[in-house]
CSV table of N, CA and C in Angstrom, one decimal:
chain,number,residue,atom,x,y,z
W,1,ASN,N,-2.1,-1.2,-28.1
W,1,ASN,CA,-3.2,-2.0,-27.9
W,1,ASN,C,-3.4,-2.3,-26.4
W,2,ALA,N,-4.7,-1.9,-25.8
W,2,ALA,CA,-5.2,-2.2,-24.6
W,2,ALA,C,-6.0,-3.3,-24.6
W,3,VAL,N,-6.3,-3.8,-23.4
W,3,VAL,CA,-7.3,-5.1,-22.9
W,3,VAL,C,-8.0,-4.7,-21.8
W,4,ALA,N,-9.2,-5.0,-22.1
W,4,ALA,CA,-10.3,-4.6,-21.0
W,4,ALA,C,-11.3,-5.8,-21.0
W,5,VAL,N,-11.4,-6.4,-19.8
W,5,VAL,CA,-12.3,-7.7,-20.0
W,5,VAL,C,-13.2,-7.3,-18.7
W,6,GLY,N,-14.7,-7.2,-18.7
W,6,GLY,CA,-15.5,-7.1,-17.6
W,6,GLY,C,-16.3,-5.6,-17.7
W,7,VAL,N,-17.6,-5.6,-17.1
W,7,VAL,CA,-18.2,-4.5,-17.3
W,7,VAL,C,-17.4,-3.2,-16.8
W,8,SER,N,-17.4,-2.2,-17.6
W,8,SER,CA,-16.9,-1.1,-17.1
W,8,SER,C,-15.4,-1.1,-16.9
W,9,ALA,N,-14.9,-2.2,-17.4
W,9,ALA,CA,-13.3,-2.3,-17.2
W,9,ALA,C,-12.7,-1.5,-18.5
W,10,GLY,N,-11.6,-0.7,-18.1
W,10,GLY,CA,-11.0,0.0,-19.1
W,10,GLY,C,-11.8,1.1,-19.8
W,11,GLN,N,-12.8,1.6,-19.2
W,11,GLN,CA,-14.1,2.3,-20.0
W,11,GLN,C,-13.7,3.4,-20.3
W,12,SER,N,-12.8,4.3,-19.6
W,12,SER,CA,-12.7,5.7,-20.0
W,12,SER,C,-11.0,5.9,-19.8
W,13,ASP,N,-10.5,6.5,-21.0
W,13,ASP,CA,-9.2,6.6,-21.1
W,13,ASP,C,-8.4,5.7,-20.6
W,14,GLN,N,-8.1,4.6,-21.1
W,14,GLN,CA,-7.3,3.4,-20.8
W,14,GLN,C,-6.2,3.6,-21.6
W,15,GLY,N,-4.9,3.7,-21.0
W,15,GLY,CA,-3.6,3.9,-21.7
W,15,GLY,C,-3.2,2.7,-22.4
W,16,SER,N,-2.4,2.9,-23.5
W,16,SER,CA,-1.7,2.1,-24.3
W,16,SER,C,-1.1,1.0,-23.6
W,17,GLU,N,-1.2,-0.5,-23.9
W,17,GLU,CA,-0.7,-1.4,-23.4
W,17,GLU,C,-1.3,-1.8,-22.1
W,18,ALA,N,-2.3,-1.3,-21.7
W,18,ALA,CA,-2.7,-1.5,-20.4
W,18,ALA,C,-3.7,-2.6,-20.4
W,19,VAL,N,-3.9,-3.3,-19.2
W,19,VAL,CA,-4.7,-4.5,-18.9
W,19,VAL,C,-5.7,-4.2,-17.9
W,20,ALA,N,-7.0,-4.4,-18.1
W,20,ALA,CA,-8.1,-4.3,-17.2
W,20,ALA,C,-9.0,-5.6,-17.1
W,21,VAL,N,-8.8,-6.4,-16.0
W,21,VAL,CA,-9.8,-7.4,-15.8
W,21,VAL,C,-10.5,-7.6,-14.7
W,22,GLY,N,-11.9,-7.4,-14.8
W,22,GLY,CA,-12.7,-7.5,-13.5
W,22,GLY,C,-13.8,-6.3,-13.9
W,23,VAL,N,-15.0,-6.5,-13.2
W,23,VAL,CA,-15.8,-5.5,-13.1
W,23,VAL,C,-15.3,-4.0,-12.6
W,24,GLY,N,-15.1,-3.0,-13.3
W,24,GLY,CA,-14.9,-1.7,-12.9
W,24,GLY,C,-13.2,-1.6,-13.0
W,25,ALA,N,-12.6,-2.6,-13.4
W,25,ALA,CA,-11.0,-2.7,-13.2
W,25,ALA,C,-10.7,-1.6,-14.4
W,26,GLY,N,-9.7,-0.7,-13.9
W,26,GLY,CA,-9.1,0.4,-14.6
W,26,GLY,C,-10.4,1.2,-15.2
W,27,ASP,N,-11.2,1.4,-14.8
W,27,ASP,CA,-12.6,2.0,-15.3
W,27,ASP,C,-12.1,3.6,-15.7
W,28,ALA,N,-11.3,4.4,-15.1
W,28,ALA,CA,-11.1,5.7,-15.4
W,28,ALA,C,-9.8,6.2,-15.3
W,29,ASN,N,-9.1,6.4,-16.5
W,29,ASN,CA,-7.8,7.0,-16.3
W,29,ASN,C,-6.5,5.9,-15.8
W,30,GLN,N,-6.5,4.9,-16.8
W,30,GLN,CA,-5.6,3.8,-16.4
W,30,GLN,C,-4.6,4.3,-17.2
W,31,GLY,N,-3.3,4.2,-16.6
W,31,GLY,CA,-2.2,4.8,-17.2
W,31,GLY,C,-1.5,3.6,-18.1
W,32,ALA,N,-0.6,4.1,-19.1
W,32,ALA,CA,-0.1,3.2,-19.9
W,32,ALA,C,0.8,1.9,-19.4
W,33,ASN,N,0.8,1.1,-19.8
W,33,ASN,CA,1.2,-0.4,-19.4
W,33,ASN,C,0.8,-0.8,-17.8
W,34,ALA,N,-0.3,-0.4,-17.4
W,34,ALA,CA,-0.8,-0.7,-16.0
W,34,ALA,C,-1.5,-1.9,-16.1
W,35,VAL,N,-1.5,-2.6,-15.1
W,35,VAL,CA,-2.3,-3.9,-15.0
W,35,VAL,C,-3.4,-3.8,-13.9
W,36,ALA,N,-4.7,-4.0,-14.0
W,36,ALA,CA,-5.4,-4.1,-12.8
W,36,ALA,C,-6.3,-5.3,-13.1
W,37,ILE,N,-6.1,-6.2,-12.0
W,37,ILE,CA,-7.1,-7.3,-11.9
W,37,ILE,C,-7.7,-7.4,-10.8
W,38,GLY,N,-9.1,-7.7,-10.9
W,38,GLY,CA,-9.8,-8.0,-9.8
W,38,GLY,C,-10.9,-6.7,-10.0
W,39,ASN,N,-12.3,-6.9,-9.2
W,39,ASN,CA,-13.3,-6.0,-9.3
W,39,ASN,C,-12.8,-4.9,-8.7
W,40,ALA,N,-12.9,-3.6,-9.4
W,40,ALA,CA,-12.5,-2.1,-9.0
W,40,ALA,C,-11.1,-2.2,-8.7
W,41,ALA,N,-10.3,-2.9,-9.3
W,41,ALA,CA,-8.8,-2.8,-9.1
W,41,ALA,C,-8.2,-1.7,-10.0
W,42,GLY,N,-7.4,-0.5,-9.4
W,42,GLY,CA,-7.0,0.4,-10.3
W,42,GLY,C,-8.1,1.0,-11.0
W,43,LYS,N,-9.1,1.2,-10.2
W,43,LYS,CA,-10.5,1.8,-10.9
W,43,LYS,C,-10.4,3.1,-11.3
W,44,THR,N,-9.9,4.1,-10.5
W,44,THR,CA,-9.8,5.6,-10.7
W,44,THR,C,-8.4,6.1,-10.9
W,45,THR,N,-7.7,6.5,-11.7
W,45,THR,CA,-6.7,6.9,-11.9
W,45,THR,C,-5.4,6.3,-11.4
W,46,GLN,N,-5.2,5.1,-12.3
W,46,GLN,CA,-4.1,4.2,-11.9
W,46,GLN,C,-2.9,4.9,-12.8
W,47,GLY,N,-1.6,4.9,-12.2
W,47,GLY,CA,-0.7,5.4,-12.7
W,47,GLY,C,0.3,4.5,-13.9
W,48,GLY,N,0.8,5.1,-14.8
W,48,GLY,CA,1.7,4.3,-15.5
W,48,GLY,C,2.4,3.1,-15.0
W,49,SER,N,2.3,2.1,-15.7
W,49,SER,CA,3.2,0.8,-15.3
W,49,SER,C,2.7,0.4,-13.9
W,50,ALA,N,1.7,0.9,-13.2
W,50,ALA,CA,1.6,0.3,-12.0
W,50,ALA,C,0.8,-1.1,-12.0
W,51,VAL,N,0.8,-1.8,-11.0
W,51,VAL,CA,0.0,-3.0,-10.9
W,51,VAL,C,-0.7,-3.1,-9.6
W,52,ALA,N,-2.1,-3.8,-9.7
W,52,ALA,CA,-3.0,-3.6,-8.8
W,52,ALA,C,-3.8,-5.0,-9.0
W,53,ILE,N,-3.6,-5.9,-8.1
W,53,ILE,CA,-4.3,-7.3,-8.3
W,53,ILE,C,-5.0,-7.8,-7.0
W,54,GLY,N,-6.3,-7.8,-7.0
W,54,GLY,CA,-7.3,-8.1,-6.0
W,54,GLY,C,-8.3,-7.2,-6.1
W,55,GLN,N,-9.5,-7.5,-5.3
W,55,GLN,CA,-10.6,-6.7,-5.3
W,55,GLN,C,-10.2,-5.3,-4.4
W,56,LEU,N,-10.4,-4.2,-5.1
W,56,LEU,CA,-10.3,-3.0,-4.8
W,56,LEU,C,-8.9,-2.5,-4.5
W,57,ALA,N,-7.7,-3.2,-4.8
W,57,ALA,CA,-6.5,-2.9,-5.0
W,57,ALA,C,-6.2,-1.9,-5.7
W,58,GLY,N,-5.2,-0.7,-5.3
W,58,GLY,CA,-5.0,0.3,-6.2
W,58,GLY,C,-6.1,1.0,-6.6
W,59,ASN,N,-7.2,0.8,-5.9
W,59,ASN,CA,-8.7,1.2,-6.4
W,59,ASN,C,-8.7,2.9,-6.8
W,60,ASN,N,-8.0,3.9,-6.1
W,60,ASN,CA,-8.4,5.2,-6.3
W,60,ASN,C,-6.8,5.9,-6.1
W,61,THR,N,-6.4,6.3,-7.3
W,61,THR,CA,-5.3,7.2,-7.3
W,61,THR,C,-3.9,6.3,-6.8
W,62,GLN,N,-3.5,5.5,-7.7
W,62,GLN,CA,-2.4,4.4,-7.5
W,62,GLN,C,-1.4,5.2,-8.2
W,63,GLY,N,-0.2,5.5,-7.6
W,63,GLY,CA,0.9,6.0,-8.2
W,63,GLY,C,1.6,5.2,-9.2
W,64,SER,N,2.5,5.9,-10.2
W,64,SER,CA,3.1,5.4,-11.3
W,64,SER,C,4.2,4.4,-10.8
W,65,SER,N,4.2,3.2,-11.4
W,65,SER,CA,4.9,1.9,-11.0
W,65,SER,C,4.8,1.4,-9.4
W,66,ALA,N,3.5,1.6,-9.0
W,66,ALA,CA,3.4,1.3,-7.6
W,66,ALA,C,2.7,-0.4,-7.6
W,67,ILE,N,2.8,-1.2,-6.7
W,67,ILE,CA,2.5,-2.4,-6.7
W,67,ILE,C,1.4,-2.7,-5.7
W,68,ALA,N,0.1,-3.1,-5.9
W,68,ALA,CA,-0.8,-3.4,-4.9
W,68,ALA,C,-1.4,-4.7,-5.0
W,69,ILE,N,-0.8,-5.6,-4.0
W,69,ILE,CA,-1.4,-7.1,-4.3
W,69,ILE,C,-2.4,-7.8,-3.1
W,70,GLY,N,-3.5,-7.8,-3.1
W,70,GLY,CA,-4.4,-8.2,-2.2
W,70,GLY,C,-5.6,-7.6,-1.9
W,71,LEU,N,-6.7,-8.1,-1.5
W,71,LEU,CA,-8.1,-7.3,-1.2
W,71,LEU,C,-7.6,-5.9,-0.3
W,72,LEU,N,-7.9,-4.7,-1.0
W,72,LEU,CA,-8.0,-3.5,-0.4
W,72,LEU,C,-6.4,-3.0,-0.3
W,73,ALA,N,-5.6,-3.8,-0.7
W,73,ALA,CA,-4.3,-3.2,-0.8
W,73,ALA,C,-3.9,-1.8,-1.6
W,74,GLY,N,-3.4,-1.2,-1.1
W,74,GLY,CA,-3.0,0.3,-1.7
W,74,GLY,C,-4.4,1.0,-2.3
W,75,ARG,N,-5.3,0.8,-1.6
W,75,ARG,CA,-6.5,1.2,-2.0
W,75,ARG,C,-6.8,2.7,-2.4
W,76,THR,N,-6.3,3.8,-1.6
W,76,THR,CA,-6.6,4.9,-1.8
W,76,THR,C,-5.4,5.9,-1.6
W,77,THR,N,-4.8,6.3,-2.8
W,77,THR,CA,-3.7,7.1,-2.5
W,77,THR,C,-2.4,6.7,-2.4
W,78,GLN,N,-2.1,5.7,-3.1
W,78,GLN,CA,-0.8,4.9,-3.1
W,78,GLN,C,0.3,5.7,-3.9
W,79,GLY,N,1.5,6.0,-3.2
W,79,GLY,CA,2.4,6.7,-3.9
W,79,GLY,C,3.1,6.1,-4.9
W,80,THR,N,4.2,7.1,-5.7
W,80,THR,CA,4.9,6.3,-6.6
W,80,THR,C,5.7,5.3,-6.3
W,81,LEU,N,6.0,4.4,-7.0
W,81,LEU,CA,7.0,3.2,-6.7
W,81,LEU,C,6.7,2.5,-5.0
W,82,ALA,N,5.6,2.8,-4.6
W,82,ALA,CA,5.2,2.1,-3.4
W,82,ALA,C,4.7,0.6,-3.5
W,83,VAL,N,4.7,-0.3,-2.5
W,83,VAL,CA,4.7,-1.8,-2.6
W,83,VAL,C,3.7,-2.1,-1.6
W,84,ALA,N,2.4,-2.6,-1.7
W,84,ALA,CA,1.7,-3.2,-0.9
W,84,ALA,C,1.2,-4.4,-1.1
W,85,VAL,N,1.6,-5.3,-0.2
W,85,VAL,CA,1.2,-6.6,-0.6
W,85,VAL,C,0.5,-7.3,1.1
W,86,GLY,N,-0.9,-8.0,0.5
W,86,GLY,CA,-1.5,-8.4,1.8
W,86,GLY,C,-2.8,-7.7,2.1
W,87,TYR,N,-3.6,-8.2,2.9
W,87,TYR,CA,-5.1,-7.6,2.9
W,87,TYR,C,-4.9,-6.4,3.7
W,88,THR,N,-5.4,-5.3,3.0
W,88,THR,CA,-5.6,-4.1,3.4
W,88,THR,C,-4.0,-3.3,3.7
W,89,ALA,N,-3.0,-3.8,3.2
W,89,ALA,CA,-1.6,-3.6,3.3
W,89,ALA,C,-1.8,-1.9,2.7
W,90,GLY,N,-1.1,-1.1,2.9
W,90,GLY,CA,-0.8,0.3,2.5
W,90,GLY,C,-2.1,0.9,2.0
W,91,ASN,N,-3.3,0.4,2.8
W,91,ASN,CA,-4.7,0.8,2.4
W,91,ASN,C,-4.9,2.3,2.1
W,92,THR,N,-4.8,3.1,3.0
W,92,THR,CA,-4.9,4.6,2.8
W,92,THR,C,-3.6,5.5,3.0
W,93,SER,N,-3.5,6.3,2.0
W,93,SER,CA,-2.2,7.1,2.0
W,93,SER,C,-0.8,6.6,2.4
W,94,GLN,N,-0.5,5.8,1.4
W,94,GLN,CA,0.9,5.1,1.6
W,94,GLN,C,1.8,6.1,0.7
W,95,GLY,N,2.7,6.4,1.2
W,95,GLY,CA,3.8,7.3,0.6
W,95,GLY,C,4.6,6.7,-0.5
W,96,GLY,N,5.1,7.8,-1.2
W,96,GLY,CA,6.0,7.1,-2.2
W,96,GLY,C,7.3,6.1,-1.7
W,97,TYR,N,7.6,5.3,-2.4
W,97,TYR,CA,8.5,4.3,-2.2
W,97,TYR,C,8.7,3.6,-0.8
W,98,ALA,N,7.4,3.7,-0.3
W,98,ALA,CA,7.1,2.8,0.9
W,98,ALA,C,6.6,1.4,0.6
W,99,ILE,N,7.1,0.7,1.7
W,99,ILE,CA,7.0,-0.7,1.6
W,99,ILE,C,6.0,-1.2,2.6
W,100,ALA,N,4.8,-2.0,2.5
W,100,ALA,CA,4.0,-2.8,3.4
W,100,ALA,C,3.9,-4.0,2.9
W,101,ILE,N,4.1,-5.1,3.9
W,101,ILE,CA,4.3,-6.4,3.3
W,101,ILE,C,3.6,-7.2,4.6
W,102,GLY,N,2.5,-7.8,4.6
W,102,GLY,CA,1.8,-8.5,5.6
W,102,GLY,C,0.3,-7.8,5.9
W,103,ASN,N,-0.4,-8.6,6.3
W,103,ASN,CA,-2.0,-8.1,6.3
W,103,ASN,C,-2.1,-7.0,7.5
W,104,LEU,N,-2.7,-5.9,6.9
W,104,LEU,CA,-2.8,-4.7,7.7
W,104,LEU,C,-1.6,-3.9,8.1
W,105,ALA,N,-0.4,-4.3,7.4
W,105,ALA,CA,0.9,-3.4,7.5
W,105,ALA,C,0.7,-2.1,6.7
W,106,GLY,N,1.1,-1.3,7.4
W,106,GLY,CA,1.2,0.2,6.9
W,106,GLY,C,-0.4,0.6,6.3
W,107,GLN,N,-1.1,0.2,7.0
W,107,GLN,CA,-2.7,0.3,6.7
W,107,GLN,C,-3.1,1.7,6.4
W,108,THR,N,-2.8,2.6,7.3
W,108,THR,CA,-3.2,3.9,7.3
W,108,THR,C,-2.2,5.0,7.5
W,109,THR,N,-2.0,5.9,6.6
W,109,THR,CA,-0.9,6.9,6.7
W,109,THR,C,0.7,6.3,6.9
W,110,GLN,N,1.1,5.7,5.8
W,110,GLN,CA,2.6,5.3,6.0
W,110,GLN,C,3.3,6.5,5.3
W,111,GLY,N,4.4,6.8,6.1
W,111,GLY,CA,5.2,7.7,5.4
W,111,GLY,C,6.1,7.3,4.2
W,112,SER,N,6.6,8.2,3.4
W,112,SER,CA,7.2,7.8,2.4
W,112,SER,C,8.6,7.3,2.8
W,113,GLU,N,9.0,6.2,2.2
W,113,GLU,CA,10.2,5.4,2.4
W,113,GLU,C,10.3,4.7,3.4
W,114,ALA,N,9.1,4.6,4.1
W,114,ALA,CA,8.9,3.7,5.3
W,114,ALA,C,8.9,2.3,5.0
W,115,VAL,N,9.0,1.4,5.6
W,115,VAL,CA,9.0,0.0,5.6
W,115,VAL,C,8.3,-0.8,6.7
W,116,ALA,N,7.4,-1.4,6.3
W,116,ALA,CA,6.5,-2.5,7.6
W,116,ALA,C,6.2,-3.7,7.1
W,117,ILE,N,7.0,-4.6,7.9
W,117,ILE,CA,6.8,-6.1,7.3
W,117,ILE,C,6.4,-6.9,8.5
W,118,GLY,N,5.2,-7.6,8.4
W,118,GLY,CA,4.7,-8.3,9.4
W,118,GLY,C,3.1,-7.9,9.6
W,119,SER,N,2.3,-8.8,10.1
W,119,SER,CA,0.9,-8.5,10.3
W,119,SER,C,0.9,-7.4,11.2
W,120,ASN,N,-0.1,-6.2,11.0
W,120,ASN,CA,-0.2,-5.0,11.7
W,120,ASN,C,1.0,-4.2,11.8
W,121,ALA,N,2.2,-4.5,11.5
W,121,ALA,CA,3.4,-3.8,11.3
W,121,ALA,C,3.2,-2.2,10.9
W,122,GLY,N,3.6,-1.3,11.6
W,122,GLY,CA,3.5,0.1,11.1
W,122,GLY,C,1.9,0.5,10.8
W,123,ARG,N,1.0,-0.2,11.1
W,123,ARG,CA,-0.5,0.0,11.1
W,123,ARG,C,-1.1,1.3,11.0
W,124,PHE,N,-1.0,2.0,12.0
W,124,PHE,CA,-1.6,3.4,12.1
W,124,PHE,C,-0.6,4.5,12.0
W,125,THR,N,-0.3,5.3,11.1
W,125,THR,CA,0.6,6.5,11.0
W,125,THR,C,2.1,6.1,11.3
W,126,GLN,N,2.6,5.6,10.5
W,126,GLN,CA,4.1,5.3,10.5
W,126,GLN,C,4.9,6.4,9.8
W,127,GLY,N,6.0,7.1,10.6
W,127,GLY,CA,6.8,8.2,9.9
W,127,GLY,C,7.5,7.6,9.1
W,128,GLU,N,7.9,8.8,8.1
W,128,GLU,CA,8.7,8.7,7.1
W,128,GLU,C,10.1,8.0,7.3
W,129,ASP,N,10.6,7.2,6.6
W,129,ASP,CA,12.1,6.5,6.7
W,129,ASP,C,12.0,5.8,7.9
W,130,SER,N,11.0,5.2,8.3
W,130,SER,CA,11.0,4.4,9.5
W,130,SER,C,10.9,3.0,9.2
W,131,ILE,N,11.3,1.9,10.1
W,131,ILE,CA,11.1,0.5,9.7
W,131,ILE,C,10.6,0.0,10.9
W,132,ALA,N,9.7,-1.2,10.6
W,132,ALA,CA,8.7,-1.8,11.6
W,132,ALA,C,8.9,-3.1,11.0
W,133,ILE,N,9.5,-4.1,11.8
W,133,ILE,CA,9.4,-5.6,11.4
W,133,ILE,C,9.0,-6.2,12.6
W,134,GLY,N,8.0,-7.0,12.3
W,134,GLY,CA,7.4,-8.0,13.1
W,134,GLY,C,5.9,-8.0,13.8
W,135,LYS,N,5.3,-8.9,14.0
W,135,LYS,CA,3.8,-8.5,14.4
W,135,LYS,C,3.5,-7.4,15.3
W,136,GLU,N,2.8,-6.4,14.9
W,136,GLU,CA,2.6,-5.3,15.5
W,136,GLU,C,3.6,-4.3,15.9
W,137,ALA,N,4.8,-4.5,15.1
W,137,ALA,CA,5.9,-3.6,15.3
W,137,ALA,C,5.5,-2.2,15.1
W,138,GLY,N,5.8,-1.1,15.9
W,138,GLY,CA,5.3,0.3,15.2
W,138,GLY,C,3.9,0.2,15.0
W,139,TYR,N,2.9,-0.4,15.7
W,139,TYR,CA,1.7,-0.5,15.5
W,139,TYR,C,0.8,1.0,15.3
W,140,THR,N,1.2,1.9,16.2
W,140,THR,CA,0.5,3.0,16.1
W,140,THR,C,1.5,4.3,16.3
W,141,ASN,N,1.4,5.0,15.7
W,141,ASN,CA,2.2,6.5,15.5
W,141,ASN,C,3.7,6.1,15.7
W,142,GLN,N,4.3,5.4,14.9
W,142,GLN,CA,5.8,5.2,14.8
W,142,GLN,C,6.3,6.6,14.3
W,143,ALA,N,7.3,7.0,15.0
W,143,ALA,CA,8.1,8.2,14.6
W,143,ALA,C,8.8,8.0,13.6
W,144,ALA,N,9.1,9.0,12.5
W,144,ALA,CA,10.0,9.1,11.7
W,144,ALA,C,11.2,8.7,12.1
W,145,ASN,N,12.3,8.2,11.0
W,145,ASN,CA,13.5,7.8,11.2
W,145,ASN,C,13.9,6.8,12.5
W,146,SER,N,12.8,5.8,12.9
W,146,SER,CA,13.1,4.9,13.8
W,146,SER,C,13.1,3.7,13.4
W,147,ILE,N,13.5,2.9,14.2
W,147,ILE,CA,13.6,1.4,13.8
W,147,ILE,C,12.9,0.6,15.0
W,148,VAL,N,11.7,-0.4,14.8
W,148,VAL,CA,11.1,-1.3,15.8
W,148,VAL,C,11.3,-2.4,15.4
W,149,LEU,N,11.9,-3.5,16.1
W,149,LEU,CA,12.0,-4.9,15.8
W,149,LEU,C,11.2,-5.6,16.8
W,150,ASN,N,10.3,-6.2,16.5
W,150,ASN,CA,9.4,-6.7,17.5
W,150,ASN,C,9.0,-8.3,17.4
W,151,ALA,N,9.4,-9.1,18.6
W,151,ALA,CA,9.3,-10.4,18.4
W,151,ALA,C,8.4,-10.7,19.7
W,152,THR,N,7.6,-9.9,20.1
W,152,THR,CA,6.9,-10.1,21.6
W,152,THR,C,5.5,-10.7,21.2
W,153,GLY,N,5.0,-10.5,20.0
W,153,GLY,CA,3.7,-10.8,19.8
W,153,GLY,C,2.4,-9.8,20.3
W,154,ALA,N,3.0,-8.8,20.8
W,154,ALA,CA,2.0,-7.8,21.4
W,154,ALA,C,2.4,-6.5,20.8
W,155,ALA,N,1.8,-5.6,20.7
W,155,ALA,CA,2.0,-4.1,20.1
W,155,ALA,C,3.3,-3.5,20.7
W,156,LEU,N,4.1,-3.2,19.8
W,156,LEU,CA,5.4,-2.5,20.4
W,156,LEU,C,5.4,-1.1,19.7
W,157,ASN,N,5.0,0.0,20.3
W,157,ASN,CA,5.4,1.4,19.6
W,157,ASN,C,6.4,2.2,20.0
W,158,ASN,N,6.6,3.2,19.1
W,158,ASN,CA,7.7,4.3,19.6
W,158,ASN,C,7.3,5.6,18.9
W,159,ILE,N,7.4,6.5,19.7
W,159,ILE,CA,7.0,7.9,19.4
W,159,ILE,C,8.2,8.9,19.2
W,160,VAL,N,9.2,8.3,19.6
W,160,VAL,CA,10.6,9.1,19.6
W,160,VAL,C,11.3,8.9,18.1
W,161,GLU,N,11.8,10.0,17.5
W,161,GLU,CA,12.4,9.9,16.4
W,161,GLU,C,14.1,9.4,16.7
W,162,ASP,N,14.6,9.1,15.5
W,162,ASP,CA,15.9,8.6,15.6
W,162,ASP,C,16.5,7.6,16.5
W,163,VAL,N,15.6,6.5,16.9
W,163,VAL,CA,15.8,5.6,17.9
W,163,VAL,C,15.6,4.0,17.4
W,164,PHE,N,16.3,3.2,17.9
W,164,PHE,CA,16.1,1.8,17.5
W,164,PHE,C,15.7,0.8,18.8
W,165,ILE,N,14.4,0.2,18.6
W,165,ILE,CA,13.8,-0.4,19.6
W,165,ILE,C,14.1,-2.0,19.2
W,166,VAL,N,14.4,-2.9,20.1
W,166,VAL,CA,14.3,-4.3,19.7
W,166,VAL,C,13.8,-5.0,21.0
W,167,LYS,N,12.7,-5.7,21.0
W,167,LYS,CA,12.0,-6.3,22.0
W,167,LYS,C,11.6,-7.8,21.5
């Protein structure tokens, strides 16, 4: 048994035990055991056991067991088992197993298994297997397999693979 509350919620091909609450939530192809709460949350192709909470969270192509919490979090193409928490966190093309926590963290093209924690951390194009911690750490074009810890309050970028930067 699935639950759908709201105009167009769970309208087309809602999976078993799925929950969709809000206008257009879980509208098309919501996977089994998935949860979509908020207007257009998990709207199109939400994977099984995925969770999308917030307006447009997990809106289009959310991977299985992915979590998106916050306005626009994990909005477009969120990978399997990825986590996005915060306004626009993991917004576009978040890789599988990636983690973005903080407003605008991992916002655009976050590589698989990358971690971005802090406001604007790993914001634009964060390489796979990289780690960015602190406000604006790895802000743009962070190289794969690199670590950036930032306590400066200003953007700290790194474009060289396999390095560790602390500032």
